mmCIF file of C-alpha atoms in Angstrom:
data_model
loop_
_atom_site.group_PDB
_atom_site.id
_atom_site.type_symbol
_atom_site.label_atom_id
_atom_site.label_comp_id
_atom_site.label_asym_id
_atom_site.label_seq_id
_atom_site.Cartn_x
_atom_site.Cartn_y
_atom_site.Cartn_z
ATOM 1 C CA MET T 1 125.779 50.433 113.949
ATOM 2 C CA ALA T 2 127.650 52.973 113.322
ATOM 3 C CA VAL T 3 124.843 54.993 111.366
ATOM 4 C CA ASN T 4 121.261 54.326 111.375
ATOM 5 C CA PHE T 5 119.353 54.523 108.307
ATOM 6 C CA ASN T 6 115.963 54.942 110.283
ATOM 7 C CA ASP T 7 117.017 57.418 111.697
ATOM 8 C CA PRO T 8 115.510 60.627 110.103
ATOM 9 C CA THR T 9 118.434 62.873 111.132
ATOM 10 C CA CYS T 10 120.763 60.997 109.983
ATOM 11 C CA GLY T 11 121.000 62.824 106.879
ATOM 12 C CA PHE T 12 121.712 60.386 104.557
ATOM 13 C CA PHE T 13 118.500 59.294 102.000
ATOM 14 C CA GLN T 14 120.851 55.906 99.830
ATOM 15 C CA ARG T 15 120.851 52.960 102.353
ATOM 16 C CA GLU T 16 124.045 51.567 99.884
ATOM 17 C CA VAL T 17 126.297 54.717 101.079
ATOM 18 C CA VAL T 18 125.209 54.342 104.795
ATOM 19 C CA ASP T 19 126.078 50.016 104.199
ATOM 20 C CA PHE T 20 129.272 51.336 103.106
ATOM 21 C CA ILE T 21 129.582 53.549 105.426
ATOM 22 C CA ASN T 22 129.090 51.807 108.312
ATOM 23 C CA LYS T 23 131.459 48.761 106.676
ATOM 24 C CA GLN T 24 133.898 50.693 106.218
ATOM 25 C CA ILE T 25 134.020 51.518 110.332
ATOM 26 C CA LEU T 26 133.202 48.606 111.701
ATOM 27 C CA GLN T 27 135.667 46.891 109.682
ATOM 28 C CA ASN T 28 137.818 48.647 110.903
ATOM 29 C CA GLY T 29 137.640 48.878 114.398
ATOM 30 C CA VAL T 30 136.124 51.744 114.625
ATOM 31 C CA SER T 31 133.642 51.626 117.797
ATOM 32 C CA PRO T 32 130.174 51.289 116.698
ATOM 33 C CA HIS T 33 129.748 53.339 119.873
ATOM 34 C CA PHE T 34 131.969 56.019 118.128
ATOM 35 C CA TYR T 35 128.956 57.706 117.077
ATOM 36 C CA SER T 36 126.382 58.593 119.016
ATOM 37 C CA MET T 37 128.928 59.228 122.019
ATOM 38 C CA GLN T 38 130.044 61.676 119.058
ATOM 39 C CA MET T 39 126.667 62.852 118.519
ATOM 40 C CA CYS T 40 126.888 66.126 121.051
ATOM 41 C CA GLU T 41 129.828 67.022 120.384
ATOM 42 C CA SER T 42 130.651 70.673 118.232
ATOM 43 C CA TRP T 43 132.027 70.134 114.277
ATOM 44 C CA GLY T 44 135.292 72.018 115.850
ATOM 45 C CA ASP T 45 135.774 69.062 118.342
ATOM 46 C CA MET T 46 135.263 66.593 116.558
ATOM 47 C CA GLU T 47 137.689 67.834 113.791
ATOM 48 C CA LYS T 48 140.751 68.238 116.218
ATOM 49 C CA LYS T 49 139.926 64.799 116.649
ATOM 50 C CA LEU T 50 139.873 64.171 113.145
ATOM 51 C CA ARG T 51 143.289 65.633 113.382
ATOM 52 C CA ASP T 52 144.587 64.141 116.045
ATOM 53 C CA ILE T 53 144.098 60.723 115.073
ATOM 54 C CA LEU T 54 145.226 61.370 110.911
ATOM 55 C CA THR T 55 148.194 63.140 112.787
ATOM 56 C CA ASP T 56 149.008 59.895 114.945
ATOM 57 C CA SER T 57 152.054 57.986 113.608
ATOM 58 C CA THR T 58 151.084 54.732 115.611
ATOM 59 C CA VAL T 59 146.948 54.809 113.855
ATOM 60 C CA SER T 60 146.601 53.092 110.664
ATOM 61 C CA GLU T 61 145.952 54.256 107.318
ATOM 62 C CA ALA T 62 142.979 51.552 107.480
ATOM 63 C CA THR T 63 141.714 53.320 110.822
ATOM 64 C CA LYS T 64 142.516 56.431 109.842
ATOM 65 C CA GLU T 65 140.135 56.115 106.436
ATOM 66 C CA ALA T 66 137.577 54.951 108.304
ATOM 67 C CA CYS T 67 137.180 57.463 111.371
ATOM 68 C CA ALA T 68 137.012 59.973 108.378
ATOM 69 C CA TRP T 69 134.390 57.892 107.142
ATOM 70 C CA LYS T 70 132.990 58.316 110.757
ATOM 71 C CA THR T 71 133.440 62.128 110.694
ATOM 72 C CA LEU T 72 131.824 62.092 108.056
ATOM 73 C CA ALA T 73 128.860 60.569 108.820
ATOM 74 C CA LEU T 74 128.775 62.660 111.914
ATOM 75 C CA ALA T 75 129.200 65.860 110.297
ATOM 76 C CA VAL T 76 125.534 65.023 107.791
ATOM 77 C CA HIS T 77 124.187 64.163 111.200
ATOM 78 C CA MET T 78 124.837 67.237 113.054
ATOM 79 C CA ALA T 79 124.519 68.888 109.496
ATOM 80 C CA GLU T 80 120.902 67.495 109.202
ATOM 81 C CA ARG T 81 119.973 68.298 112.295
ATOM 82 C CA GLN T 82 121.123 71.485 112.411
ATOM 83 C CA LYS T 83 118.985 72.041 109.039
ATOM 84 C CA GLN T 84 116.164 70.154 111.310
ATOM 85 C CA GLU T 85 117.170 72.812 114.312
ATOM 86 C CA ASP T 86 117.041 75.468 112.205
ATOM 87 C CA ALA T 87 113.536 74.447 110.378
ATOM 88 C CA GLU T 88 111.693 74.237 113.455
ATOM 89 C CA LYS T 89 112.848 77.622 114.861
ATOM 90 C CA VAL T 90 111.618 79.258 111.119
ATOM 91 C CA LYS T 91 108.782 77.907 112.208
ATOM 92 C CA LYS T 92 108.399 78.711 115.090
ATOM 93 C CA LEU T 93 109.454 82.749 113.754
ATOM 94 C CA GLN T 94 107.076 82.086 110.743
ATOM 95 C CA ASP T 95 104.086 80.699 113.286
ATOM 96 C CA GLN T 96 104.587 84.363 116.429
ATOM 97 C CA LEU T 97 104.432 85.857 113.028
ATOM 98 C CA ASP T 98 101.598 84.512 111.862
ATOM 99 C CA GLU T 99 99.645 85.040 115.749
ATOM 100 C CA GLN T 100 102.278 88.288 115.513
ATOM 101 C CA ASN T 101 99.710 90.014 111.946
ATOM 102 C CA LEU T 102 97.000 88.232 113.360
ATOM 103 C CA PHE T 103 97.583 89.840 116.177
ATOM 104 C CA SER T 104 98.737 93.377 114.223
ATOM 105 C CA ASN T 105 95.290 93.273 111.924
ATOM 106 C CA VAL T 106 92.668 92.944 115.566
ATOM 107 C CA LEU T 107 94.825 95.650 116.726
ATOM 108 C CA ILE T 108 93.688 97.695 112.863
ATOM 109 C CA GLY T 109 90.642 96.641 113.324
ATOM 110 C CA MET T 110 90.043 98.055 116.678
ATOM 111 C CA VAL T 111 92.062 101.204 115.358
ATOM 112 C CA ASN T 112 89.722 101.739 113.109
ATOM 113 C CA ARG T 113 86.448 100.531 114.485
ATOM 114 C CA LEU T 114 87.642 102.744 116.828
ATOM 115 C CA ARG T 115 88.422 105.565 114.503
ATOM 116 C CA ASN T 116 84.744 104.789 112.915
ATOM 117 C CA ALA T 117 83.722 105.501 116.222
ATOM 118 C CA GLN T 118 85.063 109.032 116.601
ATOM 119 C CA GLU T 119 84.334 110.134 113.702
ATOM 120 C CA LYS T 120 80.607 109.782 113.339
ATOM 121 C CA GLU T 121 81.088 111.347 117.203
ATOM 122 C CA LYS T 122 82.811 114.202 115.748
ATOM 123 C CA GLU T 123 79.881 113.948 113.102
ATOM 124 C CA LYS T 124 77.488 113.462 115.087
ATOM 125 C CA ALA T 125 78.781 116.547 117.913
ATOM 126 C CA GLN T 126 79.027 118.936 114.839
ATOM 127 C CA PHE T 127 75.990 118.294 114.476
ATOM 128 C CA GLN T 128 74.615 119.394 117.523
ATOM 129 C CA LEU T 129 76.440 122.042 117.743
ATOM 130 C CA GLN T 130 75.384 123.921 114.325
ATOM 131 C CA GLU T 131 71.734 122.909 115.344
ATOM 132 C CA SER T 132 72.361 124.786 119.162
ATOM 133 C CA LEU T 133 74.356 127.613 117.191
ATOM 134 C CA THR T 134 70.868 127.676 115.307
ATOM 135 C CA THR T 135 68.888 127.839 118.014
ATOM 136 C CA LEU T 136 71.285 130.309 119.802
ATOM 137 C CA ARG T 137 70.426 133.197 116.990
ATOM 138 C CA GLY T 138 66.906 132.302 116.807
ATOM 139 C CA VAL T 139 66.858 132.771 120.508
ATOM 140 C CA GLU T 140 69.615 136.379 119.830
ATOM 141 C CA GLU T 141 66.743 137.417 116.939
ATOM 142 C CA GLU T 142 63.746 136.467 119.235
ATOM 143 C CA ARG T 143 65.357 138.746 122.553
ATOM 144 C CA ASN T 144 66.368 141.601 120.195
ATOM 145 C CA LEU T 145 62.583 141.694 119.444
ATOM 146 C CA PHE T 146 62.553 141.288 122.731
ATOM 147 C CA ARG T 147 64.083 143.955 123.587
ATOM 148 C CA ASN T 148 63.307 146.455 121.230
ATOM 149 C CA GLU T 149 59.249 145.847 121.405
ATOM 150 C CA LEU T 150 59.961 146.341 125.761
ATOM 151 C CA LEU T 151 61.663 149.415 124.676
ATOM 152 C CA ARG T 152 59.251 150.915 122.800
ATOM 153 C CA VAL T 153 56.703 149.912 125.546
ATOM 154 C CA LEU T 154 59.148 152.044 128.143
ATOM 155 C CA SER T 155 58.715 155.020 126.093
ATOM 156 C CA THR T 156 55.271 155.239 125.653
ATOM 157 C CA GLN T 157 54.444 154.798 129.141
ATOM 158 C CA SER T 158 57.595 157.266 128.942
ATOM 159 C CA SER T 159 55.358 159.452 127.131
ATOM 160 C CA LYS T 160 51.896 158.901 128.050
ATOM 161 C CA GLN T 161 53.210 159.405 132.246
ATOM 162 C CA GLN T 162 55.074 162.534 131.125
ATOM 163 C CA GLY T 163 51.765 163.726 129.281
ATOM 164 C CA ALA T 164 50.156 162.966 132.335
ATOM 165 C CA LEU T 165 51.950 164.101 134.886
ATOM 166 C CA GLU T 166 52.461 167.894 132.678
ATOM 167 C CA GLY T 167 48.782 167.695 132.314
ATOM 168 C CA ARG T 168 48.452 167.254 136.156
ATOM 169 C CA LYS T 169 50.333 169.933 136.261
ATOM 170 C CA ARG T 170 48.936 172.118 133.911
ATOM 171 C CA LYS T 171 45.405 171.019 136.359
ATOM 172 C CA GLN T 172 46.998 172.284 139.502
ATOM 173 C CA ALA T 173 48.700 175.420 137.690
ATOM 174 C CA GLN T 174 45.586 176.013 136.283
ATOM 175 C CA THR T 175 43.371 174.969 139.696
ATOM 176 C CA LEU T 176 45.666 177.312 141.752
ATOM 177 C CA ARG T 177 45.365 180.467 139.345
ATOM 178 C CA ALA T 178 41.139 180.033 139.410
ATOM 179 C CA PRO T 179 40.778 180.808 142.615
ATOM 180 C CA ALA T 180 43.106 183.719 142.586
ATOM 181 C CA GLU T 181 41.530 185.000 139.152
ATOM 182 C CA ALA T 182 38.441 184.549 140.557
ATOM 183 C CA ALA T 183 39.053 186.377 143.333
ATOM 184 C CA ALA T 184 40.730 188.782 141.315
ATOM 185 C CA ALA T 185 37.856 188.758 139.483
ATOM 186 C CA ILE T 186 34.935 190.126 142.052
ATOM 187 C CA PRO T 187 34.519 193.743 142.649
ATOM 188 C CA ALA T 188 36.482 194.433 146.247
ATOM 189 C CA ARG T 189 33.593 195.631 148.781
ATOM 190 C CA LYS T 190 33.078 197.913 151.558
ATOM 191 C CA TYR T 191 32.474 196.073 154.215
ATOM 192 C CA SER T 192 30.858 198.092 157.680
ATOM 193 C CA ARG T 193 30.574 196.879 160.441
ATOM 194 C CA ASN T 194 27.504 196.754 160.172
ATOM 195 C CA SER T 195 27.145 194.796 157.086
ATOM 196 C CA TRP T 196 27.391 191.915 159.641
ATOM 197 C CA LYS T 197 24.611 192.364 161.144
ATOM 198 C CA VAL T 198 21.610 190.537 160.221
#
Protein backbone atom coordinates (compact mmCIF):
# COMPACT_ATOMS: atom_id res chain seq x y z
CA MET A 1 0.00 0.00 0.00
CA ALA A 2 1.40 3.42 -0.94
CA VAL A 3 -0.62 5.57 1.47
CA ASN A 4 -1.43 4.12 4.89
CA PHE A 5 -4.77 5.49 6.05
CA ASN A 6 -4.02 4.38 9.63
CA ASP A 7 -0.88 6.53 9.69
CA PRO A 8 -1.87 9.73 11.55
CA THR A 9 0.73 11.66 9.54
CA CYS A 10 -0.54 10.56 6.13
CA GLY A 11 -2.48 13.82 5.83
CA PHE A 12 -5.65 12.27 4.42
CA PHE A 13 -8.87 11.94 6.38
CA GLN A 14 -11.16 10.40 3.74
CA ARG A 15 -10.73 6.65 3.11
CA GLU A 16 -12.13 6.96 -0.40
CA VAL A 17 -9.40 9.43 -1.35
CA VAL A 18 -6.68 7.19 0.06
CA ASP A 19 -8.12 4.13 -1.74
CA PHE A 20 -8.23 6.05 -5.05
CA ILE A 21 -4.62 7.27 -4.74
CA ASN A 22 -3.37 3.80 -3.77
CA LYS A 23 -5.30 2.26 -6.69
CA GLN A 24 -3.80 4.76 -9.16
CA ILE A 25 -0.27 4.16 -7.86
CA LEU A 26 -0.53 0.37 -7.83
CA GLN A 27 -2.34 0.06 -11.21
CA ASN A 28 0.24 2.07 -13.05
CA GLY A 29 3.33 0.21 -11.98
CA VAL A 30 4.75 2.51 -9.28
CA SER A 31 6.37 0.46 -6.54
CA PRO A 32 4.47 0.35 -3.25
CA HIS A 33 7.80 1.06 -1.54
CA PHE A 34 8.03 4.40 -3.37
CA TYR A 35 6.08 6.09 -0.55
CA SER A 36 8.28 4.81 2.26
CA MET A 37 11.52 5.43 0.34
CA GLN A 38 10.60 9.08 -0.24
CA MET A 39 9.67 9.85 3.39
CA CYS A 40 12.92 11.59 4.34
CA GLU A 41 13.41 13.68 1.21
CA SER A 42 12.60 17.36 0.96
CA TRP A 43 9.81 18.74 -1.18
CA GLY A 44 12.38 20.25 -3.57
CA ASP A 45 13.97 16.83 -4.14
CA MET A 46 10.58 15.20 -4.71
CA GLU A 47 9.56 17.91 -7.17
CA LYS A 48 12.80 17.44 -9.15
CA LYS A 49 12.19 13.69 -9.35
CA LEU A 50 8.63 14.28 -10.53
CA ARG A 51 9.91 16.78 -13.10
CA ASP A 52 12.44 14.18 -14.35
CA ILE A 53 9.65 11.61 -14.71
CA LEU A 54 7.25 14.06 -16.38
CA THR A 55 9.88 15.25 -18.87
CA ASP A 56 11.05 11.70 -19.72
CA SER A 57 9.40 10.73 -23.02
CA THR A 58 10.00 7.01 -22.37
CA VAL A 59 7.65 7.01 -19.33
CA SER A 60 3.99 6.28 -20.10
CA GLU A 61 1.25 8.79 -19.30
CA ALA A 62 -0.34 6.35 -16.84
CA THR A 63 2.96 6.08 -14.93
CA LYS A 64 3.36 9.87 -15.00
CA GLU A 65 -0.16 10.20 -13.61
CA ALA A 66 0.55 7.60 -10.93
CA CYS A 67 3.76 9.43 -10.01
CA ALA A 68 1.84 12.69 -9.85
CA TRP A 69 -0.68 11.09 -7.51
CA LYS A 70 2.14 9.58 -5.51
CA THR A 71 3.91 12.94 -5.29
CA LEU A 72 0.66 14.52 -4.16
CA ALA A 73 0.35 11.87 -1.45
CA LEU A 74 3.95 12.45 -0.37
CA ALA A 75 3.47 16.24 -0.39
CA VAL A 76 0.37 15.94 1.76
CA HIS A 77 2.22 13.55 4.06
CA MET A 78 5.18 15.97 4.32
CA ALA A 79 2.86 18.90 4.97
CA GLU A 80 1.03 16.94 7.67
CA ARG A 81 4.31 15.84 9.23
CA GLN A 82 5.59 19.44 9.12
CA LYS A 83 2.33 20.61 10.67
CA GLN A 84 2.71 18.10 13.50
CA GLU A 85 6.37 19.03 14.01
CA ASP A 86 5.40 22.70 14.05
CA ALA A 87 2.61 21.94 16.50
CA GLU A 88 5.10 20.10 18.72
CA LYS A 89 7.53 23.01 18.46
CA VAL A 90 4.76 25.48 19.26
CA LYS A 91 3.70 23.31 22.23
CA LYS A 92 7.32 23.09 23.40
CA LEU A 93 7.73 26.86 23.01
CA GLN A 94 4.40 27.42 24.80
CA ASP A 95 5.56 25.14 27.64
CA GLN A 96 8.84 27.07 27.82
CA LEU A 97 6.92 30.33 27.78
CA ASP A 98 4.63 29.08 30.55
CA GLU A 99 7.69 27.98 32.52
CA GLN A 100 9.32 31.37 31.95
CA ASN A 101 6.12 33.13 33.02
CA LEU A 102 5.95 30.99 36.13
CA PHE A 103 9.62 31.70 36.83
CA SER A 104 9.04 35.43 36.19
CA ASN A 105 6.06 35.42 38.56
CA VAL A 106 8.15 33.69 41.22
CA LEU A 107 10.93 36.27 40.71
CA ILE A 108 8.43 39.13 40.81
CA GLY A 109 7.01 37.69 44.04
CA MET A 110 10.50 37.41 45.52
CA VAL A 111 11.38 40.95 44.41
CA ASN A 112 8.14 42.28 45.89
CA ARG A 113 8.77 40.46 49.17
CA LEU A 114 12.34 41.81 49.27
CA ARG A 115 11.10 45.30 48.45
CA ASN A 116 8.48 45.09 51.20
CA ALA A 117 11.08 43.78 53.65
CA GLN A 118 13.43 46.63 52.67
CA GLU A 119 10.63 49.17 53.08
CA LYS A 120 9.86 47.80 56.54
CA GLU A 121 13.55 47.86 57.44
CA LYS A 122 13.79 51.41 56.10
CA GLU A 123 10.75 52.52 58.12
CA LYS A 124 12.15 50.79 61.21
CA ALA A 125 15.54 52.44 60.70
CA GLN A 126 13.89 55.85 60.20
CA PHE A 127 11.84 55.35 63.36
CA GLN A 128 14.94 54.33 65.32
CA LEU A 129 16.83 57.31 63.90
CA GLN A 130 14.03 59.67 65.00
CA GLU A 131 14.04 58.10 68.46
CA SER A 132 17.83 58.42 68.63
CA LEU A 133 17.67 62.06 67.54
CA THR A 134 14.99 62.77 70.14
CA THR A 135 17.09 61.06 72.82
CA LEU A 136 20.17 62.96 71.65
CA ARG A 137 18.32 66.29 71.86
CA GLY A 138 17.21 65.39 75.40
CA VAL A 139 20.77 64.47 76.36
CA GLU A 140 22.07 67.71 74.82
CA GLU A 141 19.49 69.74 76.76
CA GLU A 142 20.39 67.91 79.97
CA ARG A 143 24.10 68.45 79.25
CA ASN A 144 23.48 72.17 78.71
CA LEU A 145 21.56 72.38 82.00
CA PHE A 146 24.36 70.58 83.85
CA ARG A 147 26.99 72.79 82.20
CA ASN A 148 25.09 75.95 83.13
CA GLU A 149 24.66 74.68 86.70
CA LEU A 150 28.34 73.77 86.86
CA LEU A 151 29.32 77.19 85.54
CA ARG A 152 27.03 78.84 88.11
CA VAL A 153 28.48 76.72 90.94
CA LEU A 154 32.04 77.38 89.77
CA SER A 155 31.27 81.09 89.51
CA THR A 156 29.77 81.08 93.03
CA GLN A 157 32.73 79.14 94.41
CA SER A 158 35.12 81.44 92.63
CA SER A 159 33.33 84.45 94.10
CA LYS A 160 33.39 82.88 97.58
CA GLN A 161 37.05 81.95 97.23
CA GLN A 162 37.82 85.44 95.98
CA GLY A 163 35.87 86.89 98.92
CA ALA A 164 37.59 84.53 101.38
CA LEU A 165 40.97 85.35 99.89
CA GLU A 166 40.28 89.05 100.13
CA GLY A 167 39.02 88.54 103.72
CA ARG A 168 42.22 86.67 104.65
CA LYS A 169 44.31 89.38 103.03
CA ARG A 170 42.43 92.00 105.00
CA LYS A 171 42.87 90.02 108.21
CA GLN A 172 46.54 89.55 107.51
CA ALA A 173 46.86 93.20 106.71
CA GLN A 174 44.99 94.05 109.92
CA THR A 175 47.06 91.58 111.87
CA LEU A 176 50.24 93.10 110.52
CA ARG A 177 48.99 96.65 111.11
CA ALA A 178 47.70 96.03 114.65
CA PRO A 179 51.11 95.47 116.30
CA ALA A 180 52.51 98.39 114.40
CA GLU A 181 49.63 100.59 115.45
CA ALA A 182 49.81 99.24 118.98
CA ALA A 183 53.50 99.93 119.09
CA ALA A 184 52.90 103.38 117.79
CA ALA A 185 50.22 104.01 120.41
CA ILE A 186 52.43 103.13 123.45
CA PRO A 187 54.40 106.18 124.76
CA ALA A 188 58.05 105.77 124.51
CA ARG A 189 59.71 105.14 127.84
CA LYS A 190 63.12 106.00 128.67
CA TYR A 191 64.86 103.13 129.99
CA SER A 192 67.78 103.62 132.14
CA ARG A 193 70.33 101.13 133.04
CA ASN A 194 68.89 100.97 136.45
CA SER A 195 65.47 100.08 135.20
CA TRP A 196 66.67 96.61 134.35
CA LYS A 197 67.57 95.95 137.88
CA VAL A 198 65.01 94.42 140.10
